[in-house]
Amino acid sequence: MMEVVLTVTAVILSLAAAGAIVRIAIGPSLLDRVLASDVLLAIIGATLCIDMAVNRHLNNLMLLVALSIIGFIGSVTVARFVADRREHPNES
Amino acid sequence: MNPEPSAVDTIIDTVSAVFMVVGAVMSLGAAIGLLRFPDLMSRMHAATKPQVLGLFLLLASVGLQLRTWWVWPVLFVAWIFQVLTVPVSAHMVGRAGYRTKHLHRELLTTDELEAVVQKAADKKTADRPDSGRQDPDKRAAHDDGPADDGAPA
């Protein structure tokens, strides 16, 4: 059963990561890209969790804790220094 | 009286498998929401699903699969720190998104922040003539205001 779960979650998370990467690529604003990179970070944490659960080890646990502690610093930093440089203010 | 261990194992495996699939579907829902929602605020709504509920389900499946008790506090610490730090980044992104007008006003039902922002902008424009004149009484009266606009020309 675990092999089936691993395959299904691998397909689902690959599609989710592809969607987040598409949103990072097409933007249209910096904050959309920051938000999509946060979602990509959450997807990476989900893959670490599924790897631990299916293979029954704890190698990624400290990485996951560190990810949840310091993962917000990047988006906070970018959101602190964002500025509005658009020509048409309602395009997003 | 206990059921045999293999039955318990099957039940725990099934529950953790369901948790893993639902937690992965949360990530997929966030990606679909990122691609389809019209503006930053609604995309932020979609982005919180894998960060809170998806991580909770997957950490629970890790704890169920390992079948040890000491791992649950570590997983709880990971989830608690996620719940504590995600609102900080969401607040900063939403604040910057509102200030730089990355939102569709026609989609809002109510906007309680607009009055506050308008008041702060009015206060800033009212304070601006004082900064060139260097009137000591007025500057002392405005010392309790925001400090970021006090640069004299």
PDB file of C-alpha atoms in Angstrom:
ATOM      1  CA  MET A   1       0.000   0.000   0.000  1.00  0.00           C
ATOM      2  CA  MET A   2       2.857   2.361   0.760  1.00  0.00           C
ATOM      3  CA  GLU A   3       4.200   2.084  -2.783  1.00  0.00           C
ATOM      4  CA  VAL A   4       0.840   3.147  -4.201  1.00  0.00           C
ATOM      5  CA  VAL A   5       0.678   6.057  -1.760  1.00  0.00           C
ATOM      6  CA  LEU A   6       4.211   7.077  -2.671  1.00  0.00           C
ATOM      7  CA  THR A   7       3.393   7.065  -6.391  1.00  0.00           C
ATOM      8  CA  VAL A   8       0.146   8.996  -5.956  1.00  0.00           C
ATOM      9  CA  THR A   9       1.681  11.641  -3.720  1.00  0.00           C
ATOM     10  CA  ALA A  10       4.703  11.951  -6.008  1.00  0.00           C
ATOM     11  CA  VAL A  11       2.428  12.698  -8.965  1.00  0.00           C
ATOM     12  CA  ILE A  12       0.287  15.138  -6.971  1.00  0.00           C
ATOM     13  CA  LEU A  13       3.245  16.998  -5.495  1.00  0.00           C
ATOM     14  CA  SER A  14       4.983  17.181  -8.881  1.00  0.00           C
ATOM     15  CA  LEU A  15       1.896  18.808 -10.379  1.00  0.00           C
ATOM     16  CA  ALA A  16       1.676  21.190  -7.412  1.00  0.00           C
ATOM     17  CA  ALA A  17       5.344  22.157  -7.703  1.00  0.00           C
ATOM     18  CA  ALA A  18       4.892  22.716 -11.439  1.00  0.00           C
ATOM     19  CA  GLY A  19       1.946  25.032 -10.761  1.00  0.00           C
ATOM     20  CA  ALA A  20       3.900  27.005  -8.173  1.00  0.00           C
ATOM     21  CA  ILE A  21       6.875  27.317 -10.531  1.00  0.00           C
ATOM     22  CA  VAL A  22       4.583  28.541 -13.318  1.00  0.00           C
ATOM     23  CA  ARG A  23       3.241  31.209 -10.954  1.00  0.00           C
ATOM     24  CA  ILE A  24       6.804  32.197 -10.038  1.00  0.00           C
ATOM     25  CA  ALA A  25       7.616  32.493 -13.740  1.00  0.00           C
ATOM     26  CA  ILE A  26       4.613  34.507 -14.911  1.00  0.00           C
ATOM     27  CA  GLY A  27       4.336  36.741 -11.881  1.00  0.00           C
ATOM     28  CA  PRO A  28       2.993  39.367 -12.565  1.00  0.00           C
ATOM     29  CA  SER A  29       4.217  41.094  -9.424  1.00  0.00           C
ATOM     30  CA  LEU A  30       7.044  40.488  -6.994  1.00  0.00           C
ATOM     31  CA  LEU A  31       4.688  39.622  -4.152  1.00  0.00           C
ATOM     32  CA  ASP A  32       3.009  36.922  -6.249  1.00  0.00           C
ATOM     33  CA  ARG A  33       6.414  35.365  -6.830  1.00  0.00           C
ATOM     34  CA  VAL A  34       7.266  35.523  -3.131  1.00  0.00           C
ATOM     35  CA  LEU A  35       3.969  33.876  -2.258  1.00  0.00           C
ATOM     36  CA  ALA A  36       4.482  31.138  -4.847  1.00  0.00           C
ATOM     37  CA  SER A  37       7.990  30.480  -3.538  1.00  0.00           C
ATOM     38  CA  ASP A  38       6.484  30.081  -0.060  1.00  0.00           C
ATOM     39  CA  VAL A  39       4.100  27.500  -1.482  1.00  0.00           C
ATOM     40  CA  LEU A  40       7.040  25.771  -3.180  1.00  0.00           C
ATOM     41  CA  LEU A  41       8.823  25.647   0.178  1.00  0.00           C
ATOM     42  CA  ALA A  42       5.728  24.074   1.742  1.00  0.00           C
ATOM     43  CA  ILE A  43       5.648  21.490  -1.070  1.00  0.00           C
ATOM     44  CA  ILE A  44       9.309  20.649  -0.428  1.00  0.00           C
ATOM     45  CA  GLY A  45       8.516  20.190   3.266  1.00  0.00           C
ATOM     46  CA  ALA A  46       5.632  17.913   2.265  1.00  0.00           C
ATOM     47  CA  THR A  47       7.969  15.760   0.190  1.00  0.00           C
ATOM     48  CA  LEU A  48      10.386  15.505   3.121  1.00  0.00           C
ATOM     49  CA  CYS A  49       7.486  14.393   5.352  1.00  0.00           C
ATOM     50  CA  ILE A  50       6.297  11.782   2.861  1.00  0.00           C
ATOM     51  CA  ASP A  51       9.819  10.446   2.415  1.00  0.00           C
ATOM     52  CA  MET A  52      10.129  10.022   6.183  1.00  0.00           C
ATOM     53  CA  ALA A  53       6.695   8.435   6.512  1.00  0.00           C
ATOM     54  CA  VAL A  54       6.997   5.957   3.645  1.00  0.00           C
ATOM     55  CA  ASN A  55      10.576   4.854   4.308  1.00  0.00           C
ATOM     56  CA  ARG A  56      10.220   5.072   8.107  1.00  0.00           C
ATOM     57  CA  HIS A  57      13.307   7.067   8.984  1.00  0.00           C
ATOM     58  CA  LEU A  58      13.900  10.401  10.712  1.00  0.00           C
ATOM     59  CA  ASN A  59      16.796  11.807   8.725  1.00  0.00           C
ATOM     60  CA  ASN A  60      14.873  14.862   7.535  1.00  0.00           C
ATOM     61  CA  LEU A  61      13.266  15.792  10.832  1.00  0.00           C
ATOM     62  CA  MET A  62      15.739  18.466  11.924  1.00  0.00           C
ATOM     63  CA  LEU A  63      15.705  19.924   8.414  1.00  0.00           C
ATOM     64  CA  LEU A  64      11.925  20.138   8.637  1.00  0.00           C
ATOM     65  CA  VAL A  65      12.023  21.877  12.025  1.00  0.00           C
ATOM     66  CA  ALA A  66      14.609  24.362  10.767  1.00  0.00           C
ATOM     67  CA  LEU A  67      12.489  24.936   7.653  1.00  0.00           C
ATOM     68  CA  SER A  68       9.440  25.772   9.725  1.00  0.00           C
ATOM     69  CA  ILE A  69      11.426  28.079  12.024  1.00  0.00           C
ATOM     70  CA  ILE A  70      13.359  30.193   9.516  1.00  0.00           C
ATOM     71  CA  GLY A  71      11.318  29.672   6.340  1.00  0.00           C
ATOM     72  CA  PHE A  72       9.405  32.936   6.763  1.00  0.00           C
ATOM     73  CA  ILE A  73      12.433  35.247   6.808  1.00  0.00           C
ATOM     74  CA  GLY A  74      12.798  35.426   3.036  1.00  0.00           C
ATOM     75  CA  SER A  75       9.252  36.531   2.308  1.00  0.00           C
ATOM     76  CA  VAL A  76       9.295  38.992   5.229  1.00  0.00           C
ATOM     77  CA  THR A  77      12.483  40.557   3.896  1.00  0.00           C
ATOM     78  CA  VAL A  78      11.185  40.861   0.354  1.00  0.00           C
ATOM     79  CA  ALA A  79       7.817  42.223   1.515  1.00  0.00           C
ATOM     80  CA  ARG A  80       9.573  44.804   3.684  1.00  0.00           C
ATOM     81  CA  PHE A  81      11.469  46.316   0.763  1.00  0.00           C
ATOM     82  CA  VAL A  82       8.915  45.968  -2.031  1.00  0.00           C
ATOM     83  CA  ALA A  83       8.032  49.065  -4.040  1.00  0.00           C
ATOM     84  CA  ASP A  84       5.404  49.831  -6.637  1.00  0.00           C
ATOM     85  CA  ARG A  85       6.992  50.308 -10.050  1.00  0.00           C
ATOM     86  CA  ARG A  86       4.084  49.426 -12.334  1.00  0.00           C
ATOM     87  CA  GLU A  87       2.788  51.529 -15.205  1.00  0.00           C
ATOM     88  CA  HIS A  88      -0.842  50.431 -14.907  1.00  0.00           C
ATOM     89  CA  PRO A  89      -1.803  50.054 -11.254  1.00  0.00           C
ATOM     90  CA  ASN A  90      -4.547  47.447 -11.694  1.00  0.00           C
ATOM     91  CA  GLU A  91      -2.932  44.946 -14.009  1.00  0.00           C
ATOM     92  CA  SER A  92      -2.456  42.075 -11.554  1.00  0.00           C
TER      93      SER A  92
ATOM     94  CA  MET B   1      -9.174  -7.919  24.526  1.00  0.00           C
ATOM     95  CA  ASN B   2      -6.890  -5.983  22.218  1.00  0.00           C
ATOM     96  CA  PRO B   3      -7.248  -6.587  18.540  1.00  0.00           C
ATOM     97  CA  GLU B   4      -4.338  -8.414  17.023  1.00  0.00           C
ATOM     98  CA  PRO B   5      -1.353  -6.256  16.065  1.00  0.00           C
ATOM     99  CA  SER B   6      -1.669  -6.837  12.343  1.00  0.00           C
ATOM    100  CA  ALA B   7      -5.187  -5.394  12.311  1.00  0.00           C
ATOM    101  CA  VAL B   8      -3.977  -2.358  14.257  1.00  0.00           C
ATOM    102  CA  ASP B   9      -1.109  -2.007  11.854  1.00  0.00           C
ATOM    103  CA  THR B  10      -3.466  -2.106   8.906  1.00  0.00           C
ATOM    104  CA  ILE B  11      -5.697   0.554  10.460  1.00  0.00           C
ATOM    105  CA  ILE B  12      -2.743   2.837  11.253  1.00  0.00           C
ATOM    106  CA  ASP B  13      -1.310   2.342   7.772  1.00  0.00           C
ATOM    107  CA  THR B  14      -4.652   3.205   6.195  1.00  0.00           C
ATOM    108  CA  VAL B  15      -5.078   6.321   8.316  1.00  0.00           C
ATOM    109  CA  SER B  16      -1.578   7.556   7.559  1.00  0.00           C
ATOM    110  CA  ALA B  17      -2.010   6.798   3.860  1.00  0.00           C
ATOM    111  CA  VAL B  18      -5.191   8.872   3.813  1.00  0.00           C
ATOM    112  CA  PHE B  19      -3.385  11.661   5.681  1.00  0.00           C
ATOM    113  CA  MET B  20      -0.539  11.621   3.185  1.00  0.00           C
ATOM    114  CA  VAL B  21      -2.803  11.750   0.140  1.00  0.00           C
ATOM    115  CA  VAL B  22      -4.975  14.512   1.611  1.00  0.00           C
ATOM    116  CA  GLY B  23      -1.899  16.498   2.619  1.00  0.00           C
ATOM    117  CA  ALA B  24      -0.542  16.225  -0.904  1.00  0.00           C
ATOM    118  CA  VAL B  25      -3.907  17.294  -2.319  1.00  0.00           C
ATOM    119  CA  MET B  26      -3.646  20.421  -0.127  1.00  0.00           C
ATOM    120  CA  SER B  27      -0.452  21.335  -1.992  1.00  0.00           C
ATOM    121  CA  LEU B  28      -2.157  20.713  -5.317  1.00  0.00           C
ATOM    122  CA  GLY B  29      -5.074  22.900  -4.242  1.00  0.00           C
ATOM    123  CA  ALA B  30      -2.673  25.677  -3.334  1.00  0.00           C
ATOM    124  CA  ALA B  31      -1.029  25.432  -6.750  1.00  0.00           C
ATOM    125  CA  ILE B  32      -4.394  25.505  -8.540  1.00  0.00           C
ATOM    126  CA  GLY B  33      -5.447  28.471  -6.418  1.00  0.00           C
ATOM    127  CA  LEU B  34      -2.206  30.279  -7.227  1.00  0.00           C
ATOM    128  CA  LEU B  35      -2.798  29.772 -10.920  1.00  0.00           C
ATOM    129  CA  ARG B  36      -6.491  30.604 -11.074  1.00  0.00           C
ATOM    130  CA  PHE B  37      -7.243  33.282  -8.464  1.00  0.00           C
ATOM    131  CA  PRO B  38      -7.346  36.849  -9.726  1.00  0.00           C
ATOM    132  CA  ASP B  39      -5.287  38.899  -7.275  1.00  0.00           C
ATOM    133  CA  LEU B  40      -2.732  38.694  -4.484  1.00  0.00           C
ATOM    134  CA  MET B  41      -5.151  38.539  -1.567  1.00  0.00           C
ATOM    135  CA  SER B  42      -7.083  35.534  -2.867  1.00  0.00           C
ATOM    136  CA  ARG B  43      -3.807  33.817  -3.798  1.00  0.00           C
ATOM    137  CA  MET B  44      -2.657  34.322  -0.219  1.00  0.00           C
ATOM    138  CA  HIS B  45      -5.834  32.573   0.913  1.00  0.00           C
ATOM    139  CA  ALA B  46      -4.983  29.582  -1.267  1.00  0.00           C
ATOM    140  CA  ALA B  47      -1.335  29.515  -0.217  1.00  0.00           C
ATOM    141  CA  THR B  48      -2.062  28.876   3.469  1.00  0.00           C
ATOM    142  CA  LYS B  49      -3.557  25.426   2.879  1.00  0.00           C
ATOM    143  CA  PRO B  50      -0.365  23.351   2.566  1.00  0.00           C
ATOM    144  CA  GLN B  51       1.451  25.533   5.084  1.00  0.00           C
ATOM    145  CA  VAL B  52      -0.865  24.757   8.013  1.00  0.00           C
ATOM    146  CA  LEU B  53      -3.273  21.883   7.399  1.00  0.00           C
ATOM    147  CA  GLY B  54      -1.120  20.058   4.857  1.00  0.00           C
ATOM    148  CA  LEU B  55       1.930  20.135   7.111  1.00  0.00           C
ATOM    149  CA  PHE B  56      -0.201  18.990  10.052  1.00  0.00           C
ATOM    150  CA  LEU B  57      -1.555  15.976   8.164  1.00  0.00           C
ATOM    151  CA  LEU B  58       1.861  14.964   6.874  1.00  0.00           C
ATOM    152  CA  LEU B  59       3.545  15.297  10.269  1.00  0.00           C
ATOM    153  CA  ALA B  60       0.744  13.199  11.753  1.00  0.00           C
ATOM    154  CA  SER B  61       1.356  10.541   9.111  1.00  0.00           C
ATOM    155  CA  VAL B  62       5.084  10.560   9.982  1.00  0.00           C
ATOM    156  CA  GLY B  63       4.234  10.057  13.643  1.00  0.00           C
ATOM    157  CA  LEU B  64       1.792   7.301  12.847  1.00  0.00           C
ATOM    158  CA  GLN B  65       4.222   5.463  10.610  1.00  0.00           C
ATOM    159  CA  LEU B  66       7.150   5.544  13.020  1.00  0.00           C
ATOM    160  CA  ARG B  67       5.093   4.234  15.967  1.00  0.00           C
ATOM    161  CA  THR B  68       7.321   5.778  18.618  1.00  0.00           C
ATOM    162  CA  TRP B  69       6.157   8.233  21.245  1.00  0.00           C
ATOM    163  CA  TRP B  70       9.209  10.436  21.545  1.00  0.00           C
ATOM    164  CA  VAL B  71       8.879  11.681  17.974  1.00  0.00           C
ATOM    165  CA  TRP B  72       5.526  13.374  18.579  1.00  0.00           C
ATOM    166  CA  PRO B  73       6.939  16.340  20.585  1.00  0.00           C
ATOM    167  CA  VAL B  74       9.457  17.065  17.820  1.00  0.00           C
ATOM    168  CA  LEU B  75       6.708  16.989  15.199  1.00  0.00           C
ATOM    169  CA  PHE B  76       4.599  19.212  17.440  1.00  0.00           C
ATOM    170  CA  VAL B  77       7.482  21.701  17.704  1.00  0.00           C
ATOM    171  CA  ALA B  78       7.806  21.758  13.922  1.00  0.00           C
ATOM    172  CA  TRP B  79       4.091  22.415  13.487  1.00  0.00           C
ATOM    173  CA  ILE B  80       3.930  25.028  16.256  1.00  0.00           C
ATOM    174  CA  PHE B  81       6.805  26.986  14.767  1.00  0.00           C
ATOM    175  CA  GLN B  82       5.139  26.825  11.370  1.00  0.00           C
ATOM    176  CA  VAL B  83       1.885  28.133  12.843  1.00  0.00           C
ATOM    177  CA  LEU B  84       3.770  30.919  14.634  1.00  0.00           C
ATOM    178  CA  THR B  85       5.853  32.076  11.677  1.00  0.00           C
ATOM    179  CA  VAL B  86       3.435  31.757   8.758  1.00  0.00           C
ATOM    180  CA  PRO B  87       1.176  34.621   9.987  1.00  0.00           C
ATOM    181  CA  VAL B  88       4.211  36.902  10.222  1.00  0.00           C
ATOM    182  CA  SER B  89       5.118  36.457   6.576  1.00  0.00           C
ATOM    183  CA  ALA B  90       1.453  36.568   5.542  1.00  0.00           C
ATOM    184  CA  HIS B  91       1.012  39.830   7.443  1.00  0.00           C
ATOM    185  CA  MET B  92       4.047  41.408   5.801  1.00  0.00           C
ATOM    186  CA  VAL B  93       3.081  40.240   2.312  1.00  0.00           C
ATOM    187  CA  GLY B  94      -0.510  41.383   2.758  1.00  0.00           C
ATOM    188  CA  ARG B  95       0.563  44.752   4.167  1.00  0.00           C
ATOM    189  CA  ALA B  96       2.978  45.353   1.284  1.00  0.00           C
ATOM    190  CA  GLY B  97       0.331  44.145  -1.170  1.00  0.00           C
ATOM    191  CA  TYR B  98      -2.241  46.579   0.198  1.00  0.00           C
ATOM    192  CA  ARG B  99       0.191  49.498   0.232  1.00  0.00           C
ATOM    193  CA  THR B 100       1.344  48.862  -3.314  1.00  0.00           C
ATOM    194  CA  LYS B 101      -2.269  48.296  -4.448  1.00  0.00           C
ATOM    195  CA  HIS B 102      -1.943  44.687  -5.607  1.00  0.00           C
ATOM    196  CA  LEU B 103      -5.629  44.045  -5.147  1.00  0.00           C
ATOM    197  CA  HIS B 104      -8.881  44.328  -7.031  1.00  0.00           C
ATOM    198  CA  ARG B 105     -11.093  46.665  -5.062  1.00  0.00           C
ATOM    199  CA  GLU B 106     -14.234  45.440  -6.787  1.00  0.00           C
ATOM    200  CA  LEU B 107     -13.713  42.001  -5.244  1.00  0.00           C
ATOM    201  CA  LEU B 108     -13.639  43.292  -1.671  1.00  0.00           C
ATOM    202  CA  THR B 109     -16.793  43.159   0.427  1.00  0.00           C
ATOM    203  CA  THR B 110     -15.436  45.455   3.126  1.00  0.00           C
ATOM    204  CA  ASP B 111     -12.207  47.375   3.618  1.00  0.00           C
ATOM    205  CA  GLU B 112     -11.552  48.327   7.218  1.00  0.00           C
ATOM    206  CA  LEU B 113      -7.932  49.227   6.537  1.00  0.00           C
ATOM    207  CA  GLU B 114      -8.695  52.043   4.099  1.00  0.00           C
ATOM    208  CA  ALA B 115      -9.678  54.555   6.786  1.00  0.00           C
ATOM    209  CA  VAL B 116      -6.484  53.878   8.753  1.00  0.00           C
ATOM    210  CA  VAL B 117      -4.256  54.228   5.692  1.00  0.00           C
ATOM    211  CA  GLN B 118      -6.070  57.411   4.630  1.00  0.00           C
ATOM    212  CA  LYS B 119      -5.652  58.891   8.105  1.00  0.00           C
ATOM    213  CA  ALA B 120      -1.929  58.107   8.131  1.00  0.00           C
ATOM    214  CA  ALA B 121      -1.519  59.665   4.679  1.00  0.00           C
ATOM    215  CA  ASP B 122      -3.395  62.791   5.769  1.00  0.00           C
ATOM    216  CA  LYS B 123      -1.233  63.081   8.851  1.00  0.00           C
ATOM    217  CA  LYS B 124       1.903  62.757   6.772  1.00  0.00           C
ATOM    218  CA  THR B 125       0.848  65.499   4.342  1.00  0.00           C
ATOM    219  CA  ALA B 126      -0.183  67.720   7.258  1.00  0.00           C
ATOM    220  CA  ASP B 127       3.202  67.236   8.892  1.00  0.00           C
ATOM    221  CA  ARG B 128       5.197  67.953   5.774  1.00  0.00           C
ATOM    222  CA  PRO B 129       5.172  71.839   5.823  1.00  0.00           C
ATOM    223  CA  ASP B 130       6.503  71.844   9.399  1.00  0.00           C
ATOM    224  CA  SER B 131       9.637  69.961   8.533  1.00  0.00           C
ATOM    225  CA  GLY B 132      11.021  72.792   6.420  1.00  0.00           C
ATOM    226  CA  ARG B 133      10.100  75.586   8.801  1.00  0.00           C
ATOM    227  CA  GLN B 134      11.772  74.110  11.909  1.00  0.00           C
ATOM    228  CA  ASP B 135       9.222  75.522  14.373  1.00  0.00           C
ATOM    229  CA  PRO B 136      10.310  74.086  17.735  1.00  0.00           C
ATOM    230  CA  ASP B 137       6.862  74.115  19.316  1.00  0.00           C
ATOM    231  CA  LYS B 138       5.211  72.343  16.415  1.00  0.00           C
ATOM    232  CA  ARG B 139       7.988  69.790  16.166  1.00  0.00           C
ATOM    233  CA  ALA B 140       7.735  69.083  19.872  1.00  0.00           C
ATOM    234  CA  ALA B 141       3.992  68.680  19.496  1.00  0.00           C
ATOM    235  CA  HIS B 142       4.457  66.168  16.720  1.00  0.00           C
ATOM    236  CA  ASP B 143       7.119  64.099  18.394  1.00  0.00           C
ATOM    237  CA  ASP B 144       4.696  61.325  19.182  1.00  0.00           C
ATOM    238  CA  GLY B 145       3.876  60.831  15.518  1.00  0.00           C
ATOM    239  CA  PRO B 146       5.612  58.518  13.050  1.00  0.00           C
ATOM    240  CA  ALA B 147       9.329  59.106  12.906  1.00  0.00           C
ATOM    241  CA  ASP B 148       9.938  58.145   9.300  1.00  0.00           C
ATOM    242  CA  ASP B 149       8.895  61.487   7.766  1.00  0.00           C
ATOM    243  CA  GLY B 150      11.043  63.753   9.955  1.00  0.00           C
ATOM    244  CA  ALA B 151      13.921  64.212   7.525  1.00  0.00           C
ATOM    245  CA  PRO B 152      14.310  67.984   7.090  1.00  0.00           C
ATOM    246  CA  ALA B 153      14.881  69.274   3.623  1.00  0.00           C
TER     247      ALA B 153
END
